[in-house]
């Protein structure tokens, strides 16, 4: 398949590498020039439990150059475009490449948070949007170098709920790359479960500076995390998804017990002075809760604290 990764940071690089290794024609489109240059020069280095591999053959472009290439004689739009920017950049990124999205292009979001389909639908025909959730982890180590340890999976569906040949083709490409992909009509349940998990752990670690395991240093840490999970699950249920709190609470407690030394991505973004995904995680839950009349005091408080920290981090450096 002819596949484009729009946003080739940690996740886009991992997926791009795996898909290229499986023989697909992969293009990485990103705005991070140093990363693209390193891949063009040496291939993409992927560290995994299987060892370290240098993956050759990935085409790399900045958005406007890629659009030019597709629109030039002989160019062709991809069959699958996977969006892996941070959620706050989705719409701008997609608008930047809208001229290279053809009538046959399926557009897939496996990003975290709520509202991803709505953002894609502002630019592409909703009938061509795929949505899913992935548990694969990835970290960008440096330009041209990504690491992913442990196993993961992907669950996806067509956003309009239909089953099409294009959906099957996208799922089978991801499966062929060893990414454990299955089509699942209960994707929205999985999305809400992951939002509940992230709304609790990402924000608590961001605000306190704790690693995930350090949340166990006081009883308040796990208790507050579980309170947030219960609130988010209540909003999911009021939205019509019969998400059970028990399994998410178990995952949160397991992460606190097992993820020693881990700083979630939101905490890493805050630390690096980058904007976080707070608006598509806690922010989106709070907005939905308000519309449905569900009380989410802990989720809201954490959202406000992260937004405040983010605003402070954006201040110009003194002097
Ligand atoms: P990342 O910050 O490593 O990568 C995002 C990339 O998007 C960057 O390389 C950035 O340069 C690029 N980008 C920004 N604006 C762009 C634009 N206009 N055009 C093209 N590229 C642009 O983020 P990530 O960790 O790969 O996460 C991507 C998404 O996947 C997020 O929603 C995240 O929550 C989700 N996710 C991450 C993980 C993980 O382990 N990293 C796991 C599951 C889901």
XYZ file of C-alpha atoms and ligand atoms in Angstrom:
363
model
C 0.000 0.000 0.000
C 1.013 3.589 -0.569
C 0.919 4.984 2.988
C 1.700 8.432 4.392
C 2.407 9.243 8.019
C 1.383 12.838 8.670
C 3.419 13.727 11.762
C 6.452 11.488 11.971
C 7.487 11.979 15.578
C 7.576 9.053 17.985
C 4.468 7.210 16.771
C 4.631 8.207 13.104
C 8.237 7.023 12.969
C 7.449 3.713 14.690
C 4.506 2.983 12.391
C 6.391 4.205 9.316
C 9.345 1.965 10.105
C 7.210 -1.113 10.726
C 5.111 -0.568 7.590
C 8.234 -0.029 5.457
C 9.811 -3.183 6.893
C 6.662 -5.051 5.787
C 7.174 -3.842 2.207
C 4.715 -0.951 1.984
C 5.627 2.285 0.188
C 5.901 4.703 3.116
C 6.252 8.478 3.116
C 6.888 10.479 6.273
C 5.569 14.052 6.194
C 6.679 16.328 9.015
C 7.895 19.839 9.739
C 10.906 18.740 11.839
C 13.680 19.312 9.301
C 16.514 17.779 11.370
C 14.556 14.537 11.825
C 13.710 14.315 8.107
C 17.309 15.062 7.107
C 18.672 12.361 9.423
C 16.273 9.784 7.943
C 17.102 10.855 4.378
C 20.817 10.493 5.127
C 20.929 7.267 7.141
C 17.464 5.678 7.214
C 15.395 5.517 10.391
C 16.846 3.793 13.420
C 14.258 1.718 15.301
C 15.171 0.275 18.695
C 12.791 -2.426 19.890
C 12.828 -5.591 21.975
C 14.083 -7.339 18.823
C 17.198 -5.124 18.796
C 18.193 -2.097 16.778
C 17.438 -1.815 13.051
C 18.285 0.840 10.488
C 15.197 1.037 8.242
C 15.951 2.220 4.696
C 13.623 3.282 1.908
C 11.408 5.813 3.678
C 10.530 8.876 1.609
C 10.571 12.072 3.698
C 8.987 15.421 2.890
C 7.922 18.676 4.423
C 4.176 19.176 3.812
C 4.300 21.653 0.928
C 6.993 19.666 -0.911
C 4.969 16.484 -0.567
C 1.835 18.198 -1.919
C 3.902 19.448 -4.859
C 5.189 15.920 -5.508
C 1.676 14.410 -5.468
C 0.289 17.138 -7.733
C 3.167 16.879 -10.251
C 2.699 14.726 -13.387
C 2.968 11.063 -12.394
C 2.334 11.824 -8.717
C -0.397 9.964 -6.869
C -2.367 10.468 -3.696
C -1.854 7.839 -0.983
C -4.330 5.088 -0.263
C -3.899 5.573 3.466
C -2.870 8.672 5.420
C -2.285 8.131 9.142
C -2.374 11.276 11.255
C 0.134 11.177 14.104
C 0.588 14.808 15.052
C -0.276 15.837 18.594
C -4.025 16.522 18.672
C -3.610 20.287 18.885
C -1.872 20.269 15.483
C -4.250 17.914 13.648
C -6.340 20.410 11.769
C -3.461 22.663 10.673
C -1.423 19.649 9.582
C -4.287 18.213 7.571
C -5.071 21.547 5.934
C -1.384 21.771 4.999
C -1.648 18.597 2.903
C -5.296 18.797 1.798
C -4.166 19.223 -1.827
C -2.535 15.769 -1.762
C -5.516 13.865 -0.368
C -7.319 12.092 -3.190
C -10.792 10.571 -3.505
C -9.345 7.131 -2.676
C -7.377 8.267 0.390
C -8.524 6.846 3.732
C -7.535 9.097 6.643
C -6.884 7.358 9.962
C -6.436 8.829 13.434
C -4.997 6.694 16.226
C -4.227 9.749 18.342
C -5.154 9.987 22.001
C -8.069 12.043 23.286
C -11.555 12.931 22.103
C -12.579 14.989 19.067
C -10.148 13.553 16.522
C -12.827 12.557 14.015
C -14.434 15.989 14.219
C -11.067 17.625 13.443
C -10.479 15.367 10.433
C -14.047 15.896 9.217
C -13.386 19.643 9.016
C -11.044 18.855 6.114
C -11.926 15.443 4.609
C -15.119 13.627 3.646
C -16.377 11.845 6.815
C -17.010 8.684 4.775
C -13.232 8.280 4.355
C -12.284 8.684 8.012
C -11.041 5.734 10.055
C -10.669 5.991 13.805
C -8.992 3.806 16.331
C -6.881 3.434 19.390
C -3.425 1.994 19.855
C -1.509 0.767 22.861
C 1.861 0.752 21.078
C 4.349 2.962 22.944
C 7.068 5.030 21.264
C 9.701 7.580 22.212
C 11.700 9.784 19.900
C 15.310 9.495 21.060
C 16.746 12.059 18.649
C 16.694 12.990 14.955
C 16.220 9.817 12.891
C 16.000 7.594 15.981
C 12.871 6.089 17.592
C 12.466 3.497 20.341
C 9.510 1.265 21.188
C 9.663 -1.423 23.853
C 6.942 -3.863 24.821
C 4.001 -5.006 22.747
C 0.888 -3.187 21.638
C -2.183 -3.461 19.475
C -4.539 -1.415 17.323
C -8.324 -1.443 17.192
C -9.981 0.530 14.444
C -13.231 1.091 12.592
C -14.710 3.350 9.980
C -15.931 6.521 11.725
C -19.394 6.190 10.175
C -19.646 2.594 11.418
C -19.764 1.021 7.940
C -17.557 -1.875 6.903
C -15.751 -1.304 3.598
C -13.029 -2.897 1.481
C -10.844 0.146 2.186
C -11.182 -0.421 5.935
C -10.203 -4.077 5.528
C -7.224 -3.068 3.388
C -5.973 -0.526 5.958
C -6.337 -3.032 8.805
C -4.557 -5.741 6.868
C -1.640 -3.412 6.027
C -1.198 -2.613 9.726
C -1.541 -6.270 10.629
C 1.054 -7.207 7.984
C 3.494 -4.880 9.766
C 3.153 -6.894 12.995
C 1.179 -4.137 14.684
C -1.617 -6.465 15.940
C -4.485 -4.685 14.259
C -8.113 -5.697 14.401
C -11.334 -4.144 13.193
C -13.558 -3.558 16.204
C -16.943 -1.872 16.286
C -16.447 -1.046 19.972
C -13.584 1.349 19.269
C -15.367 4.206 21.047
C -15.377 2.216 24.278
C -11.612 1.759 23.960
C -11.153 5.459 23.183
C -13.070 6.455 26.331
C -11.153 3.927 28.454
C -7.847 5.370 27.259
C -9.086 8.920 27.834
C -10.040 7.967 31.410
C -6.592 6.462 31.991
C -4.779 9.477 30.516
C -7.043 12.059 32.176
C -5.999 10.590 35.520
C -2.326 9.698 35.226
C -1.078 12.261 32.694
C -2.476 15.225 34.573
C -1.526 14.049 38.065
C 2.063 13.424 36.999
C 2.204 16.733 35.130
C 0.964 18.768 38.078
C 2.920 16.974 40.825
C 6.108 16.163 38.907
C 5.741 12.567 40.130
C 6.676 9.637 37.959
C 3.741 7.232 37.567
C 4.952 4.940 40.368
C 5.550 7.904 42.713
C 1.796 8.536 42.751
C 1.732 5.715 45.317
C 3.868 7.736 47.757
C 0.679 8.990 49.433
C -2.760 7.367 49.461
C -4.132 10.520 47.876
C -2.329 9.741 44.597
C -4.093 6.487 43.665
C -7.354 7.689 45.262
C -7.425 10.841 43.179
C -6.488 8.897 40.029
C -9.404 6.500 40.589
C -11.752 9.406 41.309
C -10.906 10.904 37.909
C -11.423 7.536 36.197
C -14.874 7.250 37.811
C -15.790 10.751 36.617
C -14.663 10.151 33.029
C -16.444 6.803 32.912
C -19.629 8.507 34.143
C -19.369 10.929 31.197
C -18.735 8.045 28.775
C -21.809 6.239 30.088
C -23.933 9.397 29.887
C -22.715 9.673 26.264
C -24.117 6.201 25.530
C -21.027 3.986 25.876
C -21.343 1.237 28.481
C -17.755 1.544 29.704
C -17.124 -0.326 32.958
C -14.902 1.492 35.479
C -13.367 -1.676 36.975
C -10.943 -2.615 34.168
C -9.740 0.999 33.779
C -9.200 1.308 37.544
C -7.223 -1.942 37.423
C -5.052 -0.620 34.585
C -4.385 2.605 36.483
C -3.396 0.737 39.651
C -1.238 -1.623 37.609
C 0.524 1.316 35.943
C 1.169 2.942 39.339
C 2.623 -0.336 40.597
C 4.637 -1.166 37.484
C 5.662 1.967 35.559
C 8.666 2.888 37.664
C 10.427 6.068 36.626
C 7.990 6.847 33.788
C 7.002 10.441 33.027
C 3.840 10.453 30.843
C 3.989 12.365 27.570
C 1.971 15.286 28.955
C 4.539 15.762 31.720
C 7.364 15.501 29.173
C 5.679 18.113 26.969
C 5.229 20.459 29.937
C 8.832 19.955 31.006
C 10.046 20.788 27.493
C 7.848 23.916 27.295
C 5.634 22.424 24.564
C 1.837 22.792 24.663
C 0.124 19.646 25.978
C -2.877 17.625 24.802
C -4.916 18.735 27.852
C -7.730 20.191 25.735
C -8.450 16.919 23.927
C -8.201 14.844 27.117
C -9.545 16.495 30.310
C -10.761 19.550 28.376
C -12.901 17.464 26.039
C -14.287 15.421 28.943
C -15.238 18.573 30.859
C -16.953 20.049 27.795
C -18.930 16.836 27.273
C -19.763 16.642 30.994
C -21.101 20.200 30.979
C -23.316 19.458 27.986
C -24.685 16.348 29.703
C -24.970 17.765 33.227
C -22.441 15.348 34.762
C -20.289 16.603 37.656
C -16.524 16.109 37.097
C -14.865 18.238 39.808
C -11.511 16.427 39.983
C -11.133 16.165 36.193
C -11.949 19.867 35.884
C -9.520 20.931 38.610
C -6.658 19.003 37.056
C -7.501 20.543 33.661
C -7.370 24.029 35.134
C -4.061 23.396 36.878
C -2.442 22.018 33.712
C -3.739 24.967 31.680
C -2.327 27.358 34.261
C 1.078 25.656 34.200
C 0.981 25.693 30.400
C 0.270 29.434 30.352
C 3.149 30.058 32.758
C 5.478 27.889 30.664
C 4.613 29.973 27.604
C 5.799 33.230 29.236
C 8.900 34.679 27.602
C 12.103 33.893 29.459
C 13.081 36.734 31.835
C 15.745 39.178 30.686
P 5.356 13.580 18.720
O 5.326 14.955 19.315
O 6.537 12.713 18.965
O 5.152 13.688 17.130
C 4.287 14.607 16.538
C 4.930 15.039 15.219
O 3.999 15.876 14.514
C 6.215 15.870 15.422
O 7.297 15.257 14.750
C 5.860 17.226 14.805
O 6.958 17.858 14.172
C 4.776 16.837 13.809
N 3.954 17.958 13.358
C 3.475 19.003 14.092
N 2.797 19.842 13.295
C 2.847 19.329 12.033
C 2.348 19.755 10.776
N 1.655 20.901 10.644
N 2.571 18.983 9.686
C 3.275 17.835 9.799
N 3.802 17.379 10.974
C 3.585 18.124 12.061
O 4.012 12.876 19.228
P 3.740 11.303 19.408
O 4.234 10.877 20.747
O 4.171 10.588 18.192
O 2.145 11.290 19.524
C 1.294 11.463 18.387
C -0.144 11.142 18.810
O -0.214 9.765 19.203
C -0.621 11.924 20.041
O -1.993 12.182 19.939
C -0.355 10.978 21.207
O -1.179 11.216 22.329
C -0.679 9.643 20.543
N -0.030 8.473 21.149
C 1.284 8.512 21.523
C 1.860 7.373 22.058
C 3.324 7.354 22.431
O 3.759 6.381 23.107
N 4.149 8.285 22.002
C 1.097 6.191 22.219
C -0.232 6.199 21.797
C -0.793 7.347 21.258
